[in-house]
mmCIF file of C-alpha atoms in Angstrom:
data_model
loop_
_atom_site.group_PDB
_atom_site.id
_atom_site.type_symbol
_atom_site.label_atom_id
_atom_site.label_comp_id
_atom_site.label_asym_id
_atom_site.label_seq_id
_atom_site.Cartn_x
_atom_site.Cartn_y
_atom_site.Cartn_z
ATOM 1 C CA MET X 623 22.861 15.717 -15.787
ATOM 2 C CA VAL X 624 21.773 12.109 -15.264
ATOM 3 C CA VAL X 625 20.815 11.021 -11.746
ATOM 4 C CA ILE X 626 20.199 7.474 -10.470
ATOM 5 C CA THR X 627 17.000 6.850 -8.481
ATOM 6 C CA LEU X 628 14.343 4.190 -7.892
ATOM 7 C CA ILE X 629 10.815 4.152 -9.282
ATOM 8 C CA GLY X 630 7.905 1.715 -9.150
ATOM 9 C CA GLU X 631 8.202 -1.169 -11.621
ATOM 10 C CA HIS X 632 5.035 -0.258 -13.539
ATOM 11 C CA LEU X 633 6.214 3.373 -13.932
ATOM 12 C CA ALA X 634 9.733 2.509 -15.121
ATOM 13 C CA LYS X 635 9.601 3.247 -18.852
ATOM 14 C CA ALA X 636 12.211 5.242 -20.788
ATOM 15 C CA GLY X 637 10.837 8.624 -21.884
ATOM 16 C CA GLU X 638 8.175 8.831 -19.161
ATOM 17 C CA GLU X 639 8.030 12.028 -17.133
ATOM 18 C CA PHE X 640 6.996 12.423 -13.506
ATOM 19 C CA VAL X 641 6.898 14.980 -10.721
ATOM 20 C CA TYR X 642 8.800 13.991 -7.586
ATOM 21 C CA ARG X 643 6.586 14.889 -4.622
ATOM 22 C CA GLY X 644 9.100 14.284 -1.828
ATOM 23 C CA PRO X 645 9.891 11.569 0.731
ATOM 24 C CA LEU X 646 7.238 9.344 2.292
ATOM 25 C CA THR X 647 7.184 8.794 6.056
ATOM 26 C CA GLU X 648 6.571 5.048 5.496
ATOM 27 C CA CYS X 649 10.062 4.839 3.999
ATOM 28 C CA ARG X 650 12.091 6.348 6.854
ATOM 29 C CA ASP X 651 13.487 2.929 7.919
ATOM 30 C CA CYS X 652 14.246 1.666 4.386
ATOM 31 C CA LYS X 653 17.883 0.972 3.537
ATOM 32 C CA LEU X 654 17.335 2.348 -0.004
ATOM 33 C CA LYS X 655 15.789 5.694 0.973
ATOM 34 C CA GLY X 656 18.965 7.600 0.071
ATOM 35 C CA VAL X 657 18.546 6.538 -3.568
ATOM 36 C CA CYS X 658 14.776 7.181 -3.637
ATOM 37 C CA PHE X 659 14.947 10.594 -1.973
ATOM 38 C CA ASN X 660 17.807 12.137 -3.938
ATOM 39 C CA LEU X 661 15.540 14.259 -6.192
ATOM 40 C CA ASP X 662 14.220 17.788 -5.669
ATOM 41 C CA ALA X 663 10.640 17.888 -4.343
ATOM 42 C CA GLY X 664 8.367 19.431 -6.963
ATOM 43 C CA GLY X 665 10.883 18.773 -9.733
ATOM 44 C CA MET X 666 9.858 17.321 -13.101
ATOM 45 C CA TYR X 667 12.004 14.396 -14.276
ATOM 46 C CA ARG X 668 12.288 12.301 -17.451
ATOM 47 C CA ILE X 669 13.435 8.667 -17.331
ATOM 48 C CA LYS X 670 16.414 8.301 -19.672
ATOM 49 C CA ASN X 671 17.257 4.646 -19.082
ATOM 50 C CA VAL X 672 15.808 1.707 -17.147
ATOM 51 C CA ARG X 673 18.365 -0.635 -15.621
ATOM 52 C CA GLU X 674 17.932 -4.347 -14.937
ATOM 53 C CA VAL X 675 18.362 -4.002 -11.154
ATOM 54 C CA LYS X 676 15.112 -4.439 -9.201
ATOM 55 C CA HIS X 677 14.449 -4.204 -5.433
ATOM 56 C CA GLU X 678 11.568 -5.081 -3.138
ATOM 57 C CA CYS X 679 9.552 -2.158 -1.771
ATOM 58 C CA ARG X 680 6.914 -1.629 0.938
ATOM 59 C CA ILE X 681 5.063 0.947 -1.184
ATOM 60 C CA HIS X 682 5.231 -0.526 -4.699
ATOM 61 C CA GLU X 683 3.794 -4.069 -4.832
ATOM 62 C CA GLU X 684 5.819 -5.051 -7.917
ATOM 63 C CA GLY X 685 8.996 -3.586 -6.424
ATOM 64 C CA VAL X 686 11.157 -0.728 -7.671
ATOM 65 C CA ARG X 687 13.512 -0.480 -10.613
ATOM 66 C CA VAL X 688 16.793 1.444 -10.843
ATOM 67 C CA VAL X 689 16.447 4.229 -13.425
ATOM 68 C CA GLU X 690 18.525 7.085 -14.784
ATOM 69 C CA VAL X 691 16.618 10.379 -14.806
ATOM 70 C CA GLU X 692 17.273 13.938 -15.872
ATOM 71 C CA LYS X 693 15.581 17.056 -14.574
ATOM 72 C CA VAL X 694 13.258 18.676 -17.102
ATOM 73 C CA PRO X 695 12.503 22.402 -17.069
ATOM 74 C CA VAL X 696 8.824 23.022 -16.295
ATOM 75 C CA LYS X 697 6.938 25.323 -18.657
ATOM 76 C CA CYS X 698 4.399 27.695 -17.209
ATOM 77 C CA ALA X 699 2.773 31.087 -17.669
ATOM 78 C CA LEU X 700 4.224 34.062 -15.850
ATOM 79 C CA LEU X 701 3.145 37.674 -15.699
ATOM 80 C CA GLN X 702 5.265 39.488 -18.251
ATOM 81 C CA LYS X 703 6.482 42.053 -15.730
ATOM 82 C CA TYR X 704 8.122 39.284 -13.623
ATOM 83 C CA ALA X 705 9.704 37.392 -16.530
ATOM 84 C CA MET X 706 13.434 37.989 -16.292
ATOM 85 C CA GLU X 707 15.802 35.228 -17.348
ATOM 86 C CA GLY X 708 17.916 34.052 -14.400
ATOM 87 C CA SER X 709 15.652 35.568 -11.751
ATOM 88 C CA THR X 710 14.170 33.589 -8.876
ATOM 89 C CA ILE X 711 10.377 33.649 -8.598
ATOM 90 C CA THR X 712 7.759 32.370 -6.194
ATOM 91 C CA PHE X 713 5.204 30.431 -8.229
ATOM 92 C CA GLU X 714 1.596 31.638 -8.307
ATOM 93 C CA THR X 715 -1.073 30.321 -10.682
ATOM 94 C CA VAL X 716 -2.669 32.832 -13.019
ATOM 95 C CA LYS X 717 -6.163 33.809 -11.875
ATOM 96 C CA CYS X 718 -8.306 32.792 -14.861
ATOM 97 C CA HIS X 719 -12.087 32.882 -15.185
ATOM 98 C CA THR X 720 -12.362 31.747 -18.835
ATOM 99 C CA LEU X 721 -13.842 28.263 -19.099
ATOM 100 C CA GLY X 722 -12.112 26.124 -21.716
ATOM 101 C CA CYS X 723 -9.116 28.452 -22.035
ATOM 102 C CA PRO X 724 -6.500 26.916 -24.385
ATOM 103 C CA ASN X 725 -3.749 28.137 -22.023
ATOM 104 C CA TYR X 726 -5.147 26.476 -18.888
ATOM 105 C CA ARG X 727 -2.381 23.815 -18.601
ATOM 106 C CA THR X 728 0.311 26.460 -19.081
ATOM 107 C CA CYS X 729 -1.214 28.694 -16.395
ATOM 108 C CA HIS X 730 -1.843 25.716 -14.056
ATOM 109 C CA PRO X 731 1.049 23.285 -14.715
ATOM 110 C CA VAL X 732 1.041 19.832 -13.160
ATOM 111 C CA GLY X 733 3.398 19.494 -10.191
ATOM 112 C CA LEU X 734 3.833 23.164 -9.378
ATOM 113 C CA GLU X 735 2.307 24.426 -6.176
ATOM 114 C CA ARG X 736 1.785 27.905 -4.811
ATOM 115 C CA ASN X 737 4.820 29.477 -3.091
ATOM 116 C CA MET X 738 7.380 27.056 -4.603
ATOM 117 C CA LYS X 739 10.581 28.860 -5.610
ATOM 118 C CA PHE X 740 12.079 28.480 -9.096
ATOM 119 C CA ARG X 741 14.664 30.074 -11.348
ATOM 120 C CA VAL X 742 13.512 31.365 -14.736
ATOM 121 C CA ALA X 743 15.747 29.387 -17.104
ATOM 122 C CA ARG X 744 14.296 30.672 -20.361
ATOM 123 C CA ILE X 745 11.603 33.016 -21.652
ATOM 124 C CA ASP X 746 9.773 31.498 -24.608
ATOM 125 C CA GLU X 747 6.817 33.283 -26.184
ATOM 126 C CA GLU X 748 4.034 35.679 -25.354
ATOM 127 C CA ILE X 749 0.730 33.997 -24.489
ATOM 128 C CA LYS X 750 -2.487 35.290 -25.980
ATOM 129 C CA CYS X 751 -4.714 35.528 -22.908
ATOM 130 C CA PRO X 752 -8.486 35.776 -23.510
ATOM 131 C CA GLU X 753 -8.752 37.984 -20.400
ATOM 132 C CA GLY X 754 -6.099 40.418 -21.615
ATOM 133 C CA ILE X 755 -3.510 39.528 -18.964
ATOM 134 C CA ARG X 756 0.036 40.097 -20.254
ATOM 135 C CA LEU X 757 1.644 36.658 -19.943
ATOM 136 C CA VAL X 758 4.700 34.870 -21.307
ATOM 137 C CA GLU X 759 5.570 31.193 -21.345
ATOM 138 C CA VAL X 760 8.750 30.451 -19.394
ATOM 139 C CA ALA X 761 10.837 27.398 -18.532
ATOM 140 C CA LEU X 762 11.523 27.053 -14.797
ATOM 141 C CA GLU X 763 14.274 25.153 -13.003
#
């Protein structure tokens, strides 16, 4: 589903992905805050289309651009015993002590924070963990 929002001019490029961190207190008096704050905090989004409409902004020096975005499932590692499609989980990073682990970004995905709640949209593949932890890669919504 495509959603309309505003993003800083220098970030407004079709295909770019970003994590929405939530509303800023500096924006509470802005007349456009309803359009800026209509995303889910912690959600990953991809810009589908950049529109010509531009607005001034207190935060972004170059202003903000109207964009169409879609929510992107976030991939991460999950303990195999908790991986059930459709279930709701509370995110926890995998405790890893292996320096240079090839799975580090999957076990510690950008934008996800401890105790955030997600739904397991899809179970992908088993992850080969150097520490022997039974993990699978999942897509979260």
